[in-house]
Short mmCIF file of C-alpha atoms in Angstrom, two decimals:
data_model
loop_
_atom_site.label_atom_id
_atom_site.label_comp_id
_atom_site.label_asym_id
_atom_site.label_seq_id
_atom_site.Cartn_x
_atom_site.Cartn_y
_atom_site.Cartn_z
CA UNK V 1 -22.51 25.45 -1.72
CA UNK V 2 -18.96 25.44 -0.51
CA UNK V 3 -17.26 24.87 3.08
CA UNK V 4 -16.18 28.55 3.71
CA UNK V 5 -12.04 29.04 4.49
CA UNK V 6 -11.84 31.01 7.66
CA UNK V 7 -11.66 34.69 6.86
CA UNK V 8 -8.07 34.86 8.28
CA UNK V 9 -6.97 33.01 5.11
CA UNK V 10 -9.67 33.93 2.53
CA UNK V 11 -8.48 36.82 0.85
CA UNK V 12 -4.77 35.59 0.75
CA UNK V 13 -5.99 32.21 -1.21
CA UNK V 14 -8.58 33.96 -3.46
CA UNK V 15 -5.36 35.85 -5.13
CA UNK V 16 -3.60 32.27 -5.25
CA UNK V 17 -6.02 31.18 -7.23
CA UNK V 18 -6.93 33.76 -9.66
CA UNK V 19 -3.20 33.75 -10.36
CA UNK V 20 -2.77 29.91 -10.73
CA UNK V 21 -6.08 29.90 -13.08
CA UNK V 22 -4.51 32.87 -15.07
CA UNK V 23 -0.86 30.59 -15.46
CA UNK V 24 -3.43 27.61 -16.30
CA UNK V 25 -4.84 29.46 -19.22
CA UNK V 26 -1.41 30.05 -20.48
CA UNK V 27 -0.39 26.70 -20.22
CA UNK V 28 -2.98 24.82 -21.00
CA UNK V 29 -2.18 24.43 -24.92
CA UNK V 30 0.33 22.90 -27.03
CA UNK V 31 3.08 24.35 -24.64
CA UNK V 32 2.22 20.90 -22.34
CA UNK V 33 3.01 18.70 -24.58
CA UNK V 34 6.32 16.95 -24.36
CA UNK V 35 8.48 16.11 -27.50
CA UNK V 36 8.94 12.38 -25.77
CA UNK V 37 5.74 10.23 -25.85
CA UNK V 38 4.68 9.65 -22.54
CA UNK V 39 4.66 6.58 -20.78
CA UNK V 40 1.29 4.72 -21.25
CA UNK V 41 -1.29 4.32 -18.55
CA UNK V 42 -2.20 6.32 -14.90
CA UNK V 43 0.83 7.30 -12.72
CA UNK V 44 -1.17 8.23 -9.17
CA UNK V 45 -0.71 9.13 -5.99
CA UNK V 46 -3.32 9.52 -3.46
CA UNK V 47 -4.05 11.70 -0.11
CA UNK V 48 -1.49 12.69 2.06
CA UNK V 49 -0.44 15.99 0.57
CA UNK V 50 2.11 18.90 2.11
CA UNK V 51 -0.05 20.64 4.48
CA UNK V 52 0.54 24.47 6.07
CA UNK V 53 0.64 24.53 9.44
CA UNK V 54 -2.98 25.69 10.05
CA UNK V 55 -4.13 22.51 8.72
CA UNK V 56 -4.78 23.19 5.11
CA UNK V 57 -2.96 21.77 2.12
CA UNK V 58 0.05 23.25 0.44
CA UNK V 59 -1.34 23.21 -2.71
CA UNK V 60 1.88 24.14 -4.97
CA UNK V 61 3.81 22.05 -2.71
CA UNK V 62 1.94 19.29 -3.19
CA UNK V 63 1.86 19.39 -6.86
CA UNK V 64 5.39 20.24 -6.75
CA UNK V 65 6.16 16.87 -5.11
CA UNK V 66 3.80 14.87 -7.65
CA UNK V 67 5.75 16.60 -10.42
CA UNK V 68 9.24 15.50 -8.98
CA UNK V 69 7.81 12.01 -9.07
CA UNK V 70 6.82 11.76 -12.40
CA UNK V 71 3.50 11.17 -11.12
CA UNK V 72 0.45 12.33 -13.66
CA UNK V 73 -2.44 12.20 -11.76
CA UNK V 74 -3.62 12.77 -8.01
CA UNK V 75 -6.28 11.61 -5.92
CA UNK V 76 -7.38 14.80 -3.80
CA UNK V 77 -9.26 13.03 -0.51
CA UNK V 78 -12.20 14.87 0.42
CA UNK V 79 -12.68 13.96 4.27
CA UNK V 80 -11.54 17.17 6.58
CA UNK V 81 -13.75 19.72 6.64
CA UNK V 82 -11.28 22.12 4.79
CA UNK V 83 -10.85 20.02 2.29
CA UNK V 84 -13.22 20.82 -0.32
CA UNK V 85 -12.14 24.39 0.01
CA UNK V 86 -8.98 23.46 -0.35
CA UNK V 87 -9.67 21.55 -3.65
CA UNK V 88 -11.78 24.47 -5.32
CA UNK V 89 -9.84 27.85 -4.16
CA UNK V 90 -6.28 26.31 -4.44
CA UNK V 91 -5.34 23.16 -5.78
CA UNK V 92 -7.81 22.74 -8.64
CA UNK V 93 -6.27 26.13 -10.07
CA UNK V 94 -2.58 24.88 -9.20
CA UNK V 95 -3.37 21.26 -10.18
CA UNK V 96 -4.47 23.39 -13.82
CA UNK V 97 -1.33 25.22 -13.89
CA UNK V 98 1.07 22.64 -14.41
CA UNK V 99 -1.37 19.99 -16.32
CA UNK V 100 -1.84 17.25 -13.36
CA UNK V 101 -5.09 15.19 -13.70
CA UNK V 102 -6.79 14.87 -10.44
CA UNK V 103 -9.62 12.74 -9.15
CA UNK V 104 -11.71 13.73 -6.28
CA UNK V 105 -11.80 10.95 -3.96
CA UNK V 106 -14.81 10.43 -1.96
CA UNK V 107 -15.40 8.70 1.14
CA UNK V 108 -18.83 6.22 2.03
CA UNK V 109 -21.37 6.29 4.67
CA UNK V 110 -18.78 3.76 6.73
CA UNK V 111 -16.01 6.34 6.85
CA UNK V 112 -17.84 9.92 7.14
CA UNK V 113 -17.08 12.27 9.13
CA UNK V 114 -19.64 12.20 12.04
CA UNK V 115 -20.55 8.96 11.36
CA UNK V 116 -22.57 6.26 8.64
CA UNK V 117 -25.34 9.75 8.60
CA UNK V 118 -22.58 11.55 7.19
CA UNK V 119 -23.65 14.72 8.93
CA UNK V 120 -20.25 16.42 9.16
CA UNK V 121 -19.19 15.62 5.64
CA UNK V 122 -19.30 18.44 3.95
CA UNK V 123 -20.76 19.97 1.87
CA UNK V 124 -23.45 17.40 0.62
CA UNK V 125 -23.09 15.15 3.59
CA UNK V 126 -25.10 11.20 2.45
CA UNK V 127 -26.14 12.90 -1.43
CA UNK V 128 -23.53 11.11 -3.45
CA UNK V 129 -25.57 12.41 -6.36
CA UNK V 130 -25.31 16.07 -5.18
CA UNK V 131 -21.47 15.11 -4.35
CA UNK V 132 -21.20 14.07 -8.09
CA UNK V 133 -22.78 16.77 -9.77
CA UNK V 134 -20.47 19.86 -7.97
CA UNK V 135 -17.46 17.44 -8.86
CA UNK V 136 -18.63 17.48 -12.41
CA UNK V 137 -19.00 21.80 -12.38
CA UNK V 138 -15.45 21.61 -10.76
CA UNK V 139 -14.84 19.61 -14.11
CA UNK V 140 -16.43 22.41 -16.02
CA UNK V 141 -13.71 25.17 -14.49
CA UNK V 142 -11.04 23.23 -14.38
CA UNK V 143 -10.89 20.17 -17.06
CA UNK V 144 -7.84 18.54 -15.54
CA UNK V 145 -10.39 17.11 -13.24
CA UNK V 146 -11.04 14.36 -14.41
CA UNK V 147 -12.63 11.67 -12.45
CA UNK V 148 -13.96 10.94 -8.85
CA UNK V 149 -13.60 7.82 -6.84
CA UNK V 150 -15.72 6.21 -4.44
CA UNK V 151 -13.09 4.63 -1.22
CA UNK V 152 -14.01 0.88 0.37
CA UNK V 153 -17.09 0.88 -2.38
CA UNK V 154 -17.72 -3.16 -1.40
CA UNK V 155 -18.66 -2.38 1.71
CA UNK V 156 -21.17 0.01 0.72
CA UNK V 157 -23.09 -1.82 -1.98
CA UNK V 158 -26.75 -0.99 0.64
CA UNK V 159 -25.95 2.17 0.04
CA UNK V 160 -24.48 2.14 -3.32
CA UNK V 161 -26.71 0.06 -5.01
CA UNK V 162 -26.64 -1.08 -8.93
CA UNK V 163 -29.31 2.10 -9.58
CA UNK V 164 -28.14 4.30 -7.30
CA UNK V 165 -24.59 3.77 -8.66
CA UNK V 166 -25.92 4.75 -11.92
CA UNK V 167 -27.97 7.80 -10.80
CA UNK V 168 -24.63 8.88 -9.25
CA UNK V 169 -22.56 8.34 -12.85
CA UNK V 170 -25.49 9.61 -14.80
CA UNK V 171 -26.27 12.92 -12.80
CA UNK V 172 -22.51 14.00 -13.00
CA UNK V 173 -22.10 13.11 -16.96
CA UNK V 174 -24.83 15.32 -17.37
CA UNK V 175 -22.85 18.37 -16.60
CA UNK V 176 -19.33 17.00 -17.56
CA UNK V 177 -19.94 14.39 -20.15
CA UNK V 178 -16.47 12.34 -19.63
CA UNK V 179 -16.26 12.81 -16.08
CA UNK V 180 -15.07 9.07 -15.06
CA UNK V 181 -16.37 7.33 -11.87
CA UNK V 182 -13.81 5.06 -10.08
CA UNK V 183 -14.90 2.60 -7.35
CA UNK V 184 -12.48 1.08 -4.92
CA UNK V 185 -13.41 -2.52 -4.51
CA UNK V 186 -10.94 -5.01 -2.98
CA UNK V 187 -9.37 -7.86 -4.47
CA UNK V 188 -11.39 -10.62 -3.03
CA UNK V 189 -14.98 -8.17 -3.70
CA UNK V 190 -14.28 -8.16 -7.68
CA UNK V 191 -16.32 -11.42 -8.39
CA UNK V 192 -17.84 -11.71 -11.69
CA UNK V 193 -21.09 -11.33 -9.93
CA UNK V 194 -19.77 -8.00 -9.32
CA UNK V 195 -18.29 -6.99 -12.15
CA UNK V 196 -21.44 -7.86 -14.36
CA UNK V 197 -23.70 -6.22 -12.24
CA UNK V 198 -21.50 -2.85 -12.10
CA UNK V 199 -20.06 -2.82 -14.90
CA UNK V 200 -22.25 -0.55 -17.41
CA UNK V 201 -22.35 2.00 -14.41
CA UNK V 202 -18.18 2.55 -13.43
CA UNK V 203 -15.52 3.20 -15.70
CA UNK V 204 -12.03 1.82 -14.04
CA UNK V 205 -11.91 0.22 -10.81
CA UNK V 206 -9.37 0.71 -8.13
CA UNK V 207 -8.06 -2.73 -6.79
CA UNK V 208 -5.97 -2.02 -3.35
CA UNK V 209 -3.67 -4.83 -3.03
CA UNK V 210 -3.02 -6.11 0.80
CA UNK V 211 -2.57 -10.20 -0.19
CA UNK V 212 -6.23 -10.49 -0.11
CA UNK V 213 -7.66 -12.82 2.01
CA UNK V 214 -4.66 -12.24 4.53
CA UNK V 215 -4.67 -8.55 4.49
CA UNK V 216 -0.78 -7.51 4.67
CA UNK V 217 1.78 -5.09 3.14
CA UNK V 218 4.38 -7.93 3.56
CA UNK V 219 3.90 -10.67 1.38
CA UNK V 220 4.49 -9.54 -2.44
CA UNK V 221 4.22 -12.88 -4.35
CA UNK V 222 -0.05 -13.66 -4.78
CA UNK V 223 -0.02 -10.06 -6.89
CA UNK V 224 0.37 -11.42 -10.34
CA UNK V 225 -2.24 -13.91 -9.49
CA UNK V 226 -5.06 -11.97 -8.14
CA UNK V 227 -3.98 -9.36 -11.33
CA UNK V 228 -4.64 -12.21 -13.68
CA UNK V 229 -7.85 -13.25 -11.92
CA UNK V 230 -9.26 -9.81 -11.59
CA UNK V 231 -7.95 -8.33 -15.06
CA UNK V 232 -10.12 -11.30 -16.57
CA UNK V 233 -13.16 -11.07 -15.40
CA UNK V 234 -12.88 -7.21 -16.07
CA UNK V 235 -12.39 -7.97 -19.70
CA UNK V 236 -15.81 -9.56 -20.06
CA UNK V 237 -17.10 -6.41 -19.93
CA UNK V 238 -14.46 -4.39 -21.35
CA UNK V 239 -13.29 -3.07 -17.91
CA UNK V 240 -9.88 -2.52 -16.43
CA UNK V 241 -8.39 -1.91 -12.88
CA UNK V 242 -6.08 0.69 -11.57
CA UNK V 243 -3.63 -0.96 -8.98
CA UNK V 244 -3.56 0.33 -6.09
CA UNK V 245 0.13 0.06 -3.94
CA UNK V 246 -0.17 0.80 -0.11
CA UNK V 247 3.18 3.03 0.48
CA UNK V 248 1.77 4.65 4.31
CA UNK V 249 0.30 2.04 6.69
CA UNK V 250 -2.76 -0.29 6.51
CA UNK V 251 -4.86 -0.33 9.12
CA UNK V 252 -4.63 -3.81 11.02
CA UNK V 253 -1.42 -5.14 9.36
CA UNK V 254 1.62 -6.23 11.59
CA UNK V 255 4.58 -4.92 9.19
CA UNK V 256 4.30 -1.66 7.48
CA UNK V 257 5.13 -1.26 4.14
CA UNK V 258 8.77 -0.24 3.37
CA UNK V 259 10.80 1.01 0.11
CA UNK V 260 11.71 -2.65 -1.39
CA UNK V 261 7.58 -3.39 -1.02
CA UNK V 262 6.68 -0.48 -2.79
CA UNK V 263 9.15 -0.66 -5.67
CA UNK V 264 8.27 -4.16 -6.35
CA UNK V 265 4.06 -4.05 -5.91
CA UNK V 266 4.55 -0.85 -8.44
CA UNK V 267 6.77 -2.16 -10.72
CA UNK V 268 4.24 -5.51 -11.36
CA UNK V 269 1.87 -2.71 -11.86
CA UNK V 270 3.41 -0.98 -14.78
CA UNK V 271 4.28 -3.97 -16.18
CA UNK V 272 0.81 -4.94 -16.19
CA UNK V 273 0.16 -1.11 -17.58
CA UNK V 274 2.44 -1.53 -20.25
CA UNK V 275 1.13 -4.98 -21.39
CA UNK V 276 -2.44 -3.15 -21.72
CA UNK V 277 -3.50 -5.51 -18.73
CA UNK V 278 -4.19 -2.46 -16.45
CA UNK V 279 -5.16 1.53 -16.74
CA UNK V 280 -2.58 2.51 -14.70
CA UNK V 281 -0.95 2.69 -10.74
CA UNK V 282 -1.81 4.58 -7.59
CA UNK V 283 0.20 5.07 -4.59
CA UNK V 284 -2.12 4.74 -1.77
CA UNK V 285 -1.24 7.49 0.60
CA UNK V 286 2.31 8.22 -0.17
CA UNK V 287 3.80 10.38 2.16
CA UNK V 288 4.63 13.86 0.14
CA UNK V 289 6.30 15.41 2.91
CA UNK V 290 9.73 15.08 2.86
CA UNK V 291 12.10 13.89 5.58
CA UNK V 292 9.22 11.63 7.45
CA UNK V 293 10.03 7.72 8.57
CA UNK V 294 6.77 5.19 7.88
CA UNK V 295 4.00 5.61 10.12
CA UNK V 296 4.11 3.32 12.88
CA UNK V 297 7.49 1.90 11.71
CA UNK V 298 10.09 0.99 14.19
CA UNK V 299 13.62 0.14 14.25
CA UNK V 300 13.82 -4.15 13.36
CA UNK V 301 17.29 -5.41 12.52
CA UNK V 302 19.93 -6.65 15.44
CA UNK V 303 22.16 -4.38 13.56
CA UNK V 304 21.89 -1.94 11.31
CA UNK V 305 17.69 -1.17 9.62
CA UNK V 306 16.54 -4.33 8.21
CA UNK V 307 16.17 -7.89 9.21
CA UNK V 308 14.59 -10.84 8.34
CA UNK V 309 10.59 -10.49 9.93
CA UNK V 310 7.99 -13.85 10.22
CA UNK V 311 4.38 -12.62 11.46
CA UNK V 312 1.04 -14.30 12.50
CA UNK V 313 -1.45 -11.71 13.05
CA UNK V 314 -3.99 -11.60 15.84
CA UNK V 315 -7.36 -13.39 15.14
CA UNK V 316 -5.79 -15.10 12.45
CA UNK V 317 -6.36 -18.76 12.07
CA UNK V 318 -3.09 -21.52 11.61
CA UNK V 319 -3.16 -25.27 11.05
CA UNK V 320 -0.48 -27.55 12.04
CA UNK V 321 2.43 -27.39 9.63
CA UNK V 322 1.75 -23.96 8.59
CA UNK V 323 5.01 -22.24 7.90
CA UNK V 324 6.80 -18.74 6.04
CA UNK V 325 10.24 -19.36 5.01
CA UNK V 326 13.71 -17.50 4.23
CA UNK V 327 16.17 -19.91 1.61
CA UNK V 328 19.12 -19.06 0.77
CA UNK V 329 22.51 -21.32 -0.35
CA UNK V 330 24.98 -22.02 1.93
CA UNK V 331 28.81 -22.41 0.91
CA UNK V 332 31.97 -23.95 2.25
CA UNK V 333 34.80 -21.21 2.18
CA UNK V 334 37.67 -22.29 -0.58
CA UNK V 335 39.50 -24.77 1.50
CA UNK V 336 37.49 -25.09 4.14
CA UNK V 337 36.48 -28.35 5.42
CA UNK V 338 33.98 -27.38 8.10
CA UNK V 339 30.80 -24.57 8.61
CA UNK V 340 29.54 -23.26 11.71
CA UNK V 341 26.36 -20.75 12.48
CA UNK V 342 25.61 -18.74 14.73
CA UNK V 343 21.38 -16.96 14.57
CA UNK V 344 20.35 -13.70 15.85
CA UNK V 345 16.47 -13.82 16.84
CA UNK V 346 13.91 -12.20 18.28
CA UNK V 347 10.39 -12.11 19.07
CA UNK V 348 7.35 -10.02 20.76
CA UNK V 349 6.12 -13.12 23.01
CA UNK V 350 7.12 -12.85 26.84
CA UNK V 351 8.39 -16.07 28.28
CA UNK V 352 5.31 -15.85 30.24
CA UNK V 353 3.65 -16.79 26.39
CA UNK V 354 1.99 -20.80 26.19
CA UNK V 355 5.07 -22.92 24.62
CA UNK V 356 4.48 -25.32 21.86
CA UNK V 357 2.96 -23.38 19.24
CA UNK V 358 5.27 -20.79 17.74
CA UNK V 359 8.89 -22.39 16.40
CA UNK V 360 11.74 -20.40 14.96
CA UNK V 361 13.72 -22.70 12.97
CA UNK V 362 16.72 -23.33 10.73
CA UNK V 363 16.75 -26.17 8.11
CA UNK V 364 19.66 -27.07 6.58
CA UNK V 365 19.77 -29.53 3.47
CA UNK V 366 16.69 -31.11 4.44
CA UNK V 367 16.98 -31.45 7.81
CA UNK V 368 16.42 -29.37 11.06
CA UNK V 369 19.43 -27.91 12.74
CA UNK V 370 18.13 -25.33 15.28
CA UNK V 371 14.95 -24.58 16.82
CA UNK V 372 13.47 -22.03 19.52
CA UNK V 373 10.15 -21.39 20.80
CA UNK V 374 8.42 -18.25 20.55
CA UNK V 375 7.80 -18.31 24.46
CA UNK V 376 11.04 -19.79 25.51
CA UNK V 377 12.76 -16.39 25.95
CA UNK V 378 11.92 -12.87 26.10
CA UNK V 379 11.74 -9.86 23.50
CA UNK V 380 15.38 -9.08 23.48
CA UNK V 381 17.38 -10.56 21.02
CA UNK V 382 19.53 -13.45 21.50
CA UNK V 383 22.12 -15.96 19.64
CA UNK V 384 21.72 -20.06 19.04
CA UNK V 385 24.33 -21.55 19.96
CA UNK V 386 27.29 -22.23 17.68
CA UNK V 387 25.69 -24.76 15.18
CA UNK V 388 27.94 -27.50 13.01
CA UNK V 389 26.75 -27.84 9.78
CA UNK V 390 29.37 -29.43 8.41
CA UNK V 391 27.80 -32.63 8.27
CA UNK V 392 25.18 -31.01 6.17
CA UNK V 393 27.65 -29.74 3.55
CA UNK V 394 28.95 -32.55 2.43
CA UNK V 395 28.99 -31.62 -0.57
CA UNK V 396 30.43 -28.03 -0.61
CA UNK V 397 27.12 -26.55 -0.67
CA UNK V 398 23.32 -27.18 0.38
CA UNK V 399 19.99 -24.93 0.98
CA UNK V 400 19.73 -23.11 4.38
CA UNK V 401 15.96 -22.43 5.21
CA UNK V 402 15.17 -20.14 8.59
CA UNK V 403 11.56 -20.48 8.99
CA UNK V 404 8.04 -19.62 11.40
CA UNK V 405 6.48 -22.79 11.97
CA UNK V 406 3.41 -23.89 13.61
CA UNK V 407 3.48 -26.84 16.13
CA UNK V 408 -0.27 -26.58 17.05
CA UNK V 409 -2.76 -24.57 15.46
CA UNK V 410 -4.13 -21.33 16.75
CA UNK V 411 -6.67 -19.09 16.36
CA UNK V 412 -5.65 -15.58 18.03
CA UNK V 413 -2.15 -16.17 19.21
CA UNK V 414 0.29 -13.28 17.00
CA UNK V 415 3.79 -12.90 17.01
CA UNK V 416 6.32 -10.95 15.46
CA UNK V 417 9.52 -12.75 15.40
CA UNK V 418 12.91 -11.62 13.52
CA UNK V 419 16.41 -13.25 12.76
CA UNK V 420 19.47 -11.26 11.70
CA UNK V 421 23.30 -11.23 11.17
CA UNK V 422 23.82 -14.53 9.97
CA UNK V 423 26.87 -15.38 11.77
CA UNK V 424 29.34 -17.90 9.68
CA UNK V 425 32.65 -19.54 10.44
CA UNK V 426 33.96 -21.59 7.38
CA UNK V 427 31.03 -20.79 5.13
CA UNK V 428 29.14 -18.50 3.74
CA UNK V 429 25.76 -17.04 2.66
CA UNK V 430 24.97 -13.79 -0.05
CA UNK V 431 23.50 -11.13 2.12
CA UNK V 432 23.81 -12.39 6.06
CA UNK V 433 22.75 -9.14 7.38
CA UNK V 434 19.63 -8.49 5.38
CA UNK V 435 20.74 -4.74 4.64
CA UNK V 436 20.46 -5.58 1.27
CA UNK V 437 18.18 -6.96 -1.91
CA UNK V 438 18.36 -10.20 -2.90
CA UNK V 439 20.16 -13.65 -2.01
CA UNK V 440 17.00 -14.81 -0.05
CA UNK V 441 13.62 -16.63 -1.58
CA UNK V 442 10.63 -16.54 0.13
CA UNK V 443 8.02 -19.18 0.48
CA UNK V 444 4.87 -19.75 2.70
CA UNK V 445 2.39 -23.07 3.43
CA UNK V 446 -0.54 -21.21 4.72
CA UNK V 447 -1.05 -18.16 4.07
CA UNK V 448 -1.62 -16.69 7.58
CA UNK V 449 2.28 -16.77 8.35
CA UNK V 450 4.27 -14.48 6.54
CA UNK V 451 7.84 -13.75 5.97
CA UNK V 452 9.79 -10.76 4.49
CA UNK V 453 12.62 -8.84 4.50
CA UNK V 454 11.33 -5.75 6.12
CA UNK V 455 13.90 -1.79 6.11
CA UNK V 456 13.07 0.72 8.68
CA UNK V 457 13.73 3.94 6.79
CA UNK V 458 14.03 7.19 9.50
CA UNK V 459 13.47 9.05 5.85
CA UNK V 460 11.23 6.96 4.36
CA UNK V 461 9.11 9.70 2.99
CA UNK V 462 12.31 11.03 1.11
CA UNK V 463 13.56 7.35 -0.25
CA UNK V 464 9.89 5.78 -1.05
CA UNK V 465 9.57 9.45 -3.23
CA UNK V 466 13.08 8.73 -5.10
CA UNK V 467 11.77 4.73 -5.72
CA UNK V 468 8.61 5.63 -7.33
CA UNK V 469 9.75 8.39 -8.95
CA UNK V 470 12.25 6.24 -10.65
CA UNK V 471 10.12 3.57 -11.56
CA UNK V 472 7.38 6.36 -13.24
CA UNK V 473 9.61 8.62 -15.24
CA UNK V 474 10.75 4.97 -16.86
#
């Protein structure tokens, strides 16, 4: 049973494929192979694909795109109701063509279409083992299909049982013997309770990281450690994870995900790929349309696209002496014999905000040389006044920390505050503006404030494309 295309479209796409099946069985020999080796492990991407503007996916477009990014696999996302026509008439047979893998991705009972009864998710609505078994005869006609993946599996487990789980596996094997089932299970899920009890009926698991238990696409530096965690308690049962990298949005975050975030979630990943630690990396999401800025992005820095960005999200819990930080060295000029700064900041919290709880500060060589309240002002951006540091530089030199910091804890009180354009008279600082990489170390006590560099890109589509592209043809 198949979702029928509307009739406008049918006969037009029927052609497509015969044709793209016909260039598949051309090219589906020795002609693929390349005379390089290719790199080891899973280069993904997942969902968002070109679409036409009825709606339906631009199959050779979107393959196209994957291609140009040195990307090997895709993740097709089964959750319009076009979709699985889509998948079956057009970009199964294109997907052939030009030897990409794909995986059909799958959505639970807690996402479907028409709600946790799944009865507008078609065609097989709640029967993952029906769901499983036409993937697997899709398999059958076209064997660059090659898995299927089951999104947010943790928070399924009533429904998605140990047996059931198994059932699902089995029933599809049955037709397509090494048809590979992927669960989706998030970082802080993958116990080894977990991973004993599932382990004999999944083949990879996909691990989205989000800085698990503060759920953000800001914060880059708990990745190896969760990686380590999670890669060794696969191992116990001869199991490995596919990282997954959040390049569109995440629901409930503060800061989206920019290009620098990306590049540097993905390249841990391949590392981890190429040390054997990991089956591969999937983009979660990345936009394949070119010319498109970040979902929900806006416009951050004072001057110019990037800035320096602290967060606390709402409903998140802070103790006293929580903090995110920004350090950097600070330098007398050559024959200089005195430093003054001037800080750009802003914030989201109207003056009308409670004070004493929210503190954007600047700590220089130990000691505390500027500090504003969250509440104090409102959300346009303002200076300090000139500051003298030259009693701090001593010296010639010293550490210059701009920082979030929590007077009083709070338990649902966010803010988004920013600093930018370092403003220095006698002294200096590497990058002062934030439009660039490096010169700037991050740090955090508590992990419920967060600070980052963040880059609005108005064609972030185009530049987060070029940055993993780069990183997989490596």
């Amino acid at each position: 049973m198949t979702t029928p295309l509307p009739s406008r479209q049918a006969a037009r796409r029927s052609v497509v494929a015969l044709l793209l099946a016909f260039a598949g069985s051309l090219l589906a020999g020795p002609a693929q192979s390349a005379e390089a080796a290719p790199a080891p492990g899973i280069r993904a991407s997942y969902a968002n694909p070109v679409r036409e503007a009825d709606g339906h996916v631009d199959a050779q477009a979107t393959v196209d795109r994957l291609r140009a990014m040195n990307a090997d696999t895709y993740a097709f996302l089964v959750n319009k109701s076009t979709d699985w026509g889509d998948l079956e008439q057009e970009f199964l047979p294109a997907a052939q063509a030009s030897g990409l893998a794909v995986w059909v991705y799958l959505v639970p009972p807690t996402e479907c279409p028409g709600g946790t009864s799944c009865a507008e998710y078609l065609p097989y609505k709640k029967d993952y083992v029906a769901w499983g078994q036409a993937i697997a005869r899709l398999s059958v006609r076209y064997p660059v299909l090659k898995a299927w993946a089951m999104d947010d599996f943790n928070a399924n487990t009533s429904t998605f049982t140990k047996d059931y789980t198994a059932r699902m596996r089995t029933a599809a094997r049955a037709i397509q013997p090494g048809l590979d089932f992927y669960p989706v299970v998030y970082a802080n899920a993958v116990t080894q309770s977990f991973v004993d009890t599932y382990a004999t009926s999944i083949d990879s698991l996909i691990l989205p990281f989000r800085d698990d238990p503060y759920r953000d696409t800001l914060w880059t530096g708990s990745l190896r450690p969760q990686l380590d965690q999670i890669v060794a308690r696969l191992a116990t049962k001869s199991r490995k994870a596919i990282l997954m990298v959040y390049a569109s949005t995440l629901s409930r975050t503060t800061i989206t995900p920019d290009v620098e975030y990306v590049r540097t979630a993905t390249a841990v990943g391949l590392e981890y790929t190429k040390a054997g630690k990991l089956d591969g990396v999937i983009q979660y999401a990345l936009p394949l349309t070119a010319g498109r800025a970040q979902s929900g992005d806006e416009r951050v820095g004072h001057t110019g696209n990037s800035a320096l960005v602290f967060t606390v999200h709402p409903d998140n819990a802070t103790t006293v002496g929580d903090y995110a930080a920004a350090s950097t060295t600070i330098r007398l000029d050559a024959g200089s014999t005195s430093c003054r700064m001037v800080v750009w900041h802003t914030d989201d919290r109207p003056a009308t905000s409670p004070l004493g709880y929210h503190a954007k500060q600047a700590i220089v060589g130990g000691a505390q040389v500027w500090e504003r309240d969250v509440a104090s002002e409102g959300s346009d951006w303002y200076t300090s006044s000139p500051i003298d540091l030259t009693p701090r530089l001593s010296g010639g030199s010293a550490t210059l920390t701009l920082r979030l910091y929590e007077k009083k804890a709070v338990t649902n009180y966010s803010v988004t505050a920013r600093m930018d354009d370092i403003s220095l008279t006698g002294c200096h600082v590497t990058n002062p503006g934030f439009e660039a990489d490096g010169g700037w170390t991050y740090s955090r006590k508590g992990g419920d404030v967060l600070a980052g560099r963040h880059t609005y890109d108005p064609v972030y589509s185009t530049s987060v494309h070029a940055a993993v592209g780069a990183l997989y043809g490596g």
